């Protein structure tokens, strides 16, 4: 038993069988002895990395087909700089493949017998993992990871006696094609493993479309590189046939097959042969119609000087050739009568049909997924327009419906959030609701007084509410269905106190305010199970702008109130009274009525004081008149008494008039007060914060 098994047996008393036990064990075992979970995030990331490595490797291998070039008239050579470049990056890709093999030897698998229910049990025995891997896909992975082209081009071909460019081209092309098959095959299990773990290869629609486009471009790249190497082979075949015709005594100097390799350029024998040979002329693709040898579909490589061009120009021309013929299914190819060339064209037609159909189908599916919601919204909007025309709704009502549909699409993009949340487990739904709503609910001053547990219960039952401008959220006298907690926008809350004449109160509510507080009073009434009728709204709430809010429905609020005793505390009672606009309106009206009573009482007291003063002055006037009638004063005092008498008479008359005016003023005030008396503002029903 290895170190991992000994440690696992010591830690658990047995081998771990669940994913949680495996995760706990991995935190304590050194990384070089760990057995990996096939569904872990680390292994999922590695699968994406090895998938990208496979794509890079499939792109690099066809570059070996561009190594043979036309170096001089009548000869072929190997592009050494391109060979070094491709060898370096292919060696890096091979290292990733070997790392992938090592990881697969340490990746646990699910026992087939345990897949009856759930994810099954993991097999942690490294020996069992190795045996299963060796019997399944080890051979293919090893064949894909071996650096065969590097060994051939840098070791085998230089050591051979006939190390010509043509021989190197034939051998290298065969090795690359042979190893290209396992490198292509290992993509499928990696692709399936990613889909099994994450559900999709591409997480977004655009990345999925790009992934399929890369695959199609890769197919064009392989086709263009194959066309190029076959063109070089076709040119060399023509040189070889013509050279064999000059290999006799009748032609001097005689042609040597080594002259077709650019390593002999500059030698005297080749120079002499090049001056008198007809190989160059007879193998000129420009004069293809006048000769027995036909280049067929490969003539463009020589008529356009592709074979002798620099690598960037050569590569992009071949890529364009591959894309053009894959898209057109090879319809523009002019072939010869050779069976091999005709077979190659048939393969191009079939591959073009398959790959192009696959590309269009997948890209259409990915792109349609991005516009599916938009198309649903367009259909819904068209149905709404037809329904409104059929029902002959007035134009202003039609405009309001259009505004609401457009606003709902802008806010939600057609996603039914409530349905998504209901499909999730309770704990996960609770965490999501807490993340979405808790910070916004805390902005409501009344809720800021509550603890986290009570807020979690409220957040769990909040639903989103969207309203456009000039919409009545609730009307005065209608049953209150929900409490609204405003997040964005403004609403107008007004009341006439039950339709009383001469009374109107209006306020503006913004973010952080709430309406529908009658529900809280209703929810806290003792023995509320027997109460079925919802409370009537005391205010009319109308949206001024577009409003986003969270709604707490009546029965959800009653459930929260029944379950949590903390909602009955005095602290919440005072907070509710302070932040409730219904209570604020009642308080303002109560203070206003008390102030009016105080002013009337003060005015009555002042008038009474003035009346008492005038009465005292009138009594003084009566005493002065009696003294005047007795005539007891002397003649010198008579003049003073006469003057005093006149003043007294005037004061008496003024007092009488003043008293009459005061009585008229008091009666007029009382009459006006009875006529203009404000209707009584009843005190709101107070929630019972003390008991259920």
GROMACS .gro file of N, CA, C and O in nm, residues 243-315:
model
  292
  243UNK      N    1   1.379   1.396  -6.549
  243UNK     CA    2   1.520   1.363  -6.524
  243UNK      C    3   1.551   1.220  -6.567
  243UNK      O    4   1.660   1.191  -6.617
  244UNK      N    5   1.453   1.130  -6.545
  244UNK     CA    6   1.476   0.990  -6.585
  244UNK      C    7   1.489   0.977  -6.736
  244UNK      O    8   1.556   0.886  -6.787
  245UNK      N    9   1.427   1.067  -6.812
  245UNK     CA   10   1.440   1.064  -6.957
  245UNK      C   11   1.580   1.107  -7.003
  245UNK      O   12   1.622   1.072  -7.113
  246UNK      N   13   1.647   1.185  -6.922
  246UNK     CA   14   1.781   1.233  -6.959
  246UNK      C   15   1.892   1.150  -6.896
  246UNK      O   16   2.009   1.185  -6.906
  247UNK      N   17   1.856   1.043  -6.828
  247UNK     CA   18   1.958   0.957  -6.766
  247UNK      C   19   1.999   0.846  -6.864
  247UNK      O   20   1.972   0.728  -6.844
  248UNK      N   21   2.063   0.884  -6.975
  248UNK     CA   22   2.113   0.788  -7.074
  248UNK      C   23   2.232   0.848  -7.146
  248UNK      O   24   2.268   0.964  -7.126
  249UNK      N   25   2.287   0.768  -7.231
  249UNK     CA   26   2.409   0.812  -7.300
  249UNK      C   27   2.381   0.911  -7.411
  249UNK      O   28   2.474   0.975  -7.463
  250UNK      N   29   2.254   0.922  -7.453
  250UNK     CA   30   2.223   1.013  -7.562
  250UNK      C   31   2.220   1.157  -7.518
  250UNK      O   32   2.224   1.249  -7.601
  251UNK      N   33   2.210   1.179  -7.389
  251UNK     CA   34   2.202   1.315  -7.339
  251UNK      C   35   2.325   1.343  -7.254
  251UNK      O   36   2.358   1.270  -7.163
  252UNK      N   37   2.391   1.447  -7.289
  252UNK     CA   38   2.514   1.483  -7.219
  252UNK      C   39   2.504   1.630  -7.179
  252UNK      O   40   2.473   1.716  -7.264
  253UNK      N   41   2.530   1.659  -7.052
  253UNK     CA   42   2.558   1.567  -6.942
  253UNK      C   43   2.430   1.497  -6.896
  253UNK      O   44   2.321   1.552  -6.909
  254UNK      N   45   2.443   1.380  -6.841
  254UNK     CA   46   2.330   1.300  -6.796
  254UNK      C   47   2.273   1.357  -6.666
  254UNK      O   48   2.346   1.415  -6.585
  255UNK      N   49   2.142   1.343  -6.646
  255UNK     CA   50   2.074   1.395  -6.526
  255UNK      C   51   2.097   1.300  -6.410
  255UNK      O   52   2.087   1.178  -6.425
  256UNK      N   53   2.125   1.359  -6.296
  256UNK     CA   54   2.143   1.283  -6.172
  256UNK      C   55   2.032   1.323  -6.076
  256UNK      O   56   2.006   1.443  -6.057
  257UNK      N   57   1.962   1.228  -6.010
  257UNK     CA   58   1.855   1.266  -5.917
  257UNK      C   59   1.902   1.358  -5.805
  257UNK      O   60   1.821   1.433  -5.750
  258UNK      N   61   2.031   1.356  -5.772
  258UNK     CA   62   2.080   1.446  -5.668
  258UNK      C   63   2.080   1.591  -5.712
  258UNK      O   64   2.087   1.682  -5.630
  259UNK      N   65   2.073   1.613  -5.846
  259UNK     CA   66   2.066   1.751  -5.895
  259UNK      C   67   1.936   1.819  -5.854
  259UNK      O   68   1.928   1.942  -5.853
  260UNK      N   69   1.833   1.739  -5.820
  260UNK     CA   70   1.703   1.795  -5.782
  260UNK      C   71   1.700   1.842  -5.637
  260UNK      O   72   1.598   1.894  -5.591
  261UNK      N   73   1.812   1.822  -5.564
  261UNK     CA   74   1.825   1.872  -5.428
  261UNK      C   75   1.914   1.996  -5.429
  261UNK      O   76   2.018   1.998  -5.496
  262UNK      N   77   1.875   2.099  -5.355
  262UNK     CA   78   1.947   2.226  -5.359
  262UNK      C   79   2.083   2.219  -5.290
  262UNK      O   80   2.157   2.319  -5.292
  263UNK      N   81   2.118   2.107  -5.227
  263UNK     CA   82   2.252   2.094  -5.171
  263UNK      C   83   2.360   2.086  -5.278
  263UNK      O   84   2.477   2.110  -5.251
  264UNK      N   85   2.318   2.055  -5.403
  264UNK     CA   86   2.414   2.045  -5.514
  264UNK      C   87   2.424   2.174  -5.594
  264UNK      O   88   2.492   2.177  -5.697
  265UNK      N   89   2.353   2.279  -5.551
  265UNK     CA   90   2.359   2.406  -5.623
  265UNK      C   91   2.501   2.463  -5.612
  265UNK      O   92   2.558   2.470  -5.502
  266UNK      N   93   2.556   2.505  -5.727
  266UNK     CA   94   2.691   2.560  -5.730
  266UNK      C   95   2.796   2.461  -5.775
  266UNK      O   96   2.909   2.502  -5.807
  267UNK      N   97   2.765   2.333  -5.779
  267UNK     CA   98   2.861   2.235  -5.825
  267UNK      C   99   2.870   2.240  -5.977
  267UNK      O  100   2.773   2.267  -6.047
  268UNK      N  101   2.988   2.209  -6.028
  268UNK     CA  102   3.013   2.222  -6.172
  268UNK      C  103   2.929   2.125  -6.253
  268UNK      O  104   2.879   2.160  -6.362
  269UNK      N  105   2.912   2.004  -6.206
  269UNK     CA  106   2.834   1.906  -6.281
  269UNK      C  107   2.689   1.951  -6.294
  269UNK      O  108   2.628   1.939  -6.401
  270UNK      N  109   2.633   2.004  -6.187
  270UNK     CA  110   2.493   2.049  -6.194
  270UNK      C  111   2.481   2.173  -6.280
  270UNK      O  112   2.382   2.189  -6.354
  271UNK      N  113   2.579   2.260  -6.273
  271UNK     CA  114   2.573   2.380  -6.356
  271UNK      C  115   2.577   2.344  -6.503
  271UNK      O  116   2.506   2.404  -6.585
  272UNK      N  117   2.661   2.248  -6.538
  272UNK     CA  118   2.669   2.205  -6.679
  272UNK      C  119   2.538   2.139  -6.723
  272UNK      O  120   2.490   2.161  -6.835
  273UNK      N  121   2.482   2.058  -6.635
  273UNK     CA  122   2.353   1.993  -6.670
  273UNK      C  123   2.241   2.096  -6.680
  273UNK      O  124   2.155   2.086  -6.768
  274UNK      N  125   2.241   2.197  -6.594
  274UNK     CA  126   2.134   2.295  -6.592
  274UNK      C  127   2.132   2.377  -6.720
  274UNK      O  128   2.026   2.423  -6.764
  275UNK      N  129   2.250   2.394  -6.784
  275UNK     CA  130   2.255   2.474  -6.907
  275UNK      C  131   2.191   2.402  -7.025
  275UNK      O  132   2.140   2.467  -7.116
  276UNK      N  133   2.191   2.268  -7.026
  276UNK     CA  134   2.143   2.195  -7.143
  276UNK      C  135   2.016   2.113  -7.116
  276UNK      O  136   1.963   2.051  -7.207
  277UNK      N  137   1.968   2.110  -6.993
  277UNK     CA  138   1.854   2.026  -6.961
  277UNK      C  139   1.722   2.088  -7.006
  277UNK      O  140   1.710   2.211  -7.019
  278UNK      N  141   1.624   2.002  -7.031
  278UNK     CA  142   1.487   2.045  -7.065
  278UNK      C  143   1.389   2.021  -6.949
  278UNK      O  144   1.268   2.035  -6.967
  279UNK      N  145   1.445   1.984  -6.833
  279UNK     CA  146   1.358   1.955  -6.719
  279UNK      C  147   1.283   2.080  -6.675
  279UNK      O  148   1.162   2.075  -6.645
  280UNK      N  149   1.348   2.192  -6.671
  280UNK     CA  150   1.286   2.316  -6.623
  280UNK      C  151   1.173   2.357  -6.717
  280UNK      O  152   1.064   2.396  -6.673
  281UNK      N  153   1.199   2.345  -6.846
  281UNK     CA  154   1.099   2.390  -6.944
  281UNK      C  155   0.979   2.295  -6.947
  281UNK      O  156   0.864   2.338  -6.951
  282UNK      N  157   1.008   2.166  -6.945
  282UNK     CA  158   0.899   2.069  -6.955
  282UNK      C  159   0.813   2.063  -6.828
  282UNK      O  160   0.700   2.015  -6.834
  283UNK      N  161   0.866   2.109  -6.715
  283UNK     CA  162   0.790   2.109  -6.588
  283UNK      C  163   0.744   2.247  -6.548
  283UNK      O  164   0.723   2.275  -6.429
  284UNK      N  165   0.730   2.336  -6.645
  284UNK     CA  166   0.680   2.470  -6.617
  284UNK      C  167   0.527   2.466  -6.616
  284UNK      O  168   0.464   2.429  -6.716
  285UNK      N  169   0.466   2.503  -6.505
  285UNK     CA  170   0.320   2.496  -6.491
  285UNK      C  171   0.249   2.597  -6.580
  285UNK      O  172   0.130   2.580  -6.609
  286UNK      N  173   0.319   2.701  -6.627
  286UNK     CA  174   0.256   2.799  -6.715
  286UNK      C  175   0.224   2.739  -6.851
  286UNK      O  176   0.132   2.785  -6.919
  287UNK      N  177   0.301   2.640  -6.892
  287UNK     CA  178   0.278   2.574  -7.021
  287UNK      C  179   0.216   2.437  -6.999
  287UNK      O  180   0.251   2.339  -7.066
  288UNK      N  181   0.124   2.429  -6.906
  288UNK     CA  182   0.067   2.301  -6.867
  288UNK      C  183  -0.016   2.238  -6.979
  288UNK      O  184  -0.023   2.116  -6.992
  289UNK      N  185  -0.075   2.320  -7.065
  289UNK     CA  186  -0.164   2.267  -7.169
  289UNK      C  187  -0.087   2.204  -7.284
  289UNK      O  188  -0.145   2.127  -7.362
  290UNK      N  189   0.040   2.238  -7.299
  290UNK     CA  190   0.118   2.190  -7.414
  290UNK      C  191   0.198   2.066  -7.382
  290UNK      O  192   0.276   2.019  -7.467
  291UNK      N  193   0.188   2.009  -7.261
  291UNK     CA  194   0.271   1.897  -7.223
  291UNK      C  195   0.184   1.780  -7.178
  291UNK      O  196   0.065   1.796  -7.150
  292UNK      N  197   0.249   1.664  -7.176
  292UNK     CA  198   0.176   1.544  -7.133
  292UNK      C  199   0.154   1.543  -6.983
  292UNK      O  200   0.056   1.487  -6.935
  293UNK      N  201   0.245   1.604  -6.905
  293UNK     CA  202   0.232   1.607  -6.759
  293UNK      C  203   0.136   1.719  -6.719
  293UNK      O  204   0.156   1.835  -6.756
  294UNK      N  205   0.033   1.685  -6.644
  294UNK     CA  206  -0.069   1.781  -6.603
  294UNK      C  207  -0.057   1.808  -6.453
  294UNK      O  208  -0.055   1.716  -6.372
  295UNK      N  209  -0.050   1.939  -6.419
  295UNK     CA  210  -0.045   1.977  -6.277
  295UNK      C  211  -0.185   1.980  -6.213
  295UNK      O  212  -0.198   1.968  -6.092
  296UNK      N  213  -0.285   1.998  -6.294
  296UNK     CA  214  -0.421   1.994  -6.244
  296UNK      C  215  -0.449   2.101  -6.139
  296UNK      O  216  -0.424   2.220  -6.158
  297UNK      N  217  -0.502   2.057  -6.025
  297UNK     CA  218  -0.542   2.149  -5.919
  297UNK      C  219  -0.424   2.214  -5.848
  297UNK      O  220  -0.443   2.306  -5.768
  298UNK      N  221  -0.301   2.167  -5.879
  298UNK     CA  222  -0.182   2.221  -5.811
  298UNK      C  223  -0.109   2.326  -5.893
  298UNK      O  224  -0.005   2.374  -5.850
  299UNK      N  225  -0.163   2.360  -6.007
  299UNK     CA  226  -0.091   2.454  -6.093
  299UNK      C  227  -0.086   2.594  -6.033
  299UNK      O  228   0.009   2.670  -6.058
  300UNK      N  229  -0.186   2.632  -5.949
  300UNK     CA  230  -0.186   2.767  -5.890
  300UNK      C  231  -0.067   2.789  -5.799
  300UNK      O  232  -0.023   2.904  -5.779
  301UNK      N  233  -0.012   2.684  -5.743
  301UNK     CA  234   0.102   2.700  -5.653
  301UNK      C  235   0.226   2.748  -5.727
  301UNK      O  236   0.317   2.806  -5.665
  302UNK      N  237   0.231   2.724  -5.859
  302UNK     CA  238   0.350   2.762  -5.936
  302UNK      C  239   0.323   2.880  -6.029
  302UNK      O  240   0.411   2.961  -6.053
  303UNK      N  241   0.201   2.889  -6.078
  303UNK     CA  242   0.169   3.005  -6.162
  303UNK      C  243   0.165   3.133  -6.081
  303UNK      O  244   0.192   3.242  -6.133
  304UNK      N  245   0.132   3.123  -5.955
  304UNK     CA  246   0.130   3.241  -5.867
  304UNK      C  247   0.255   3.252  -5.781
  304UNK      O  248   0.258   3.331  -5.686
  305UNK      N  249   0.357   3.170  -5.810
  305UNK     CA  250   0.486   3.173  -5.738
  305UNK      C  251   0.468   3.153  -5.588
  305UNK      O  252   0.537   3.214  -5.506
  306UNK      N  253   0.375   3.066  -5.551
  306UNK     CA  254   0.351   3.040  -5.410
  306UNK      C  255   0.465   2.960  -5.351
  306UNK      O  256   0.511   2.986  -5.238
  307UNK      N  257   0.516   2.861  -5.423
  307UNK     CA  258   0.618   2.772  -5.371
  307UNK      C  259   0.749   2.843  -5.340
  307UNK      O  260   0.824   2.802  -5.251
  308UNK      N  261   0.777   2.953  -5.410
  308UNK     CA  262   0.903   3.025  -5.391
  308UNK      C  263   0.886   3.154  -5.311
  308UNK      O  264   0.981   3.232  -5.299
  309UNK      N  265   0.768   3.178  -5.256
  309UNK     CA  266   0.743   3.301  -5.181
  309UNK      C  267   0.791   3.287  -5.037
  309UNK      O  268   0.827   3.178  -4.991
  310UNK      N  269   0.790   3.401  -4.966
  310UNK     CA  270   0.821   3.398  -4.823
  310UNK      C  271   0.710   3.325  -4.747
  310UNK      O  272   0.597   3.312  -4.794
  311UNK      N  273   0.745   3.284  -4.625
  311UNK     CA  274   0.650   3.201  -4.550
  311UNK      C  275   0.519   3.273  -4.520
  311UNK      O  276   0.411   3.213  -4.536
  312UNK      N  277   0.515   3.400  -4.475
  312UNK     CA  278   0.384   3.463  -4.449
  312UNK      C  279   0.295   3.468  -4.571
  312UNK      O  280   0.176   3.435  -4.564
  313UNK      N  281   0.352   3.508  -4.686
  313UNK     CA  282   0.271   3.513  -4.808
  313UNK      C  283   0.224   3.374  -4.848
  313UNK      O  284   0.108   3.355  -4.889
  314UNK      N  285   0.311   3.278  -4.836
  314UNK     CA  286   0.278   3.141  -4.871
  314UNK      C  287   0.168   3.086  -4.780
  314UNK      O  288   0.072   3.023  -4.826
  315UNK      N  289   0.182   3.111  -4.651
  315UNK     CA  290   0.086   3.055  -4.556
  315UNK      C  291  -0.053   3.114  -4.575
  315UNK      O  292  -0.152   3.040  -4.580
   0.00000   0.00000   0.00000
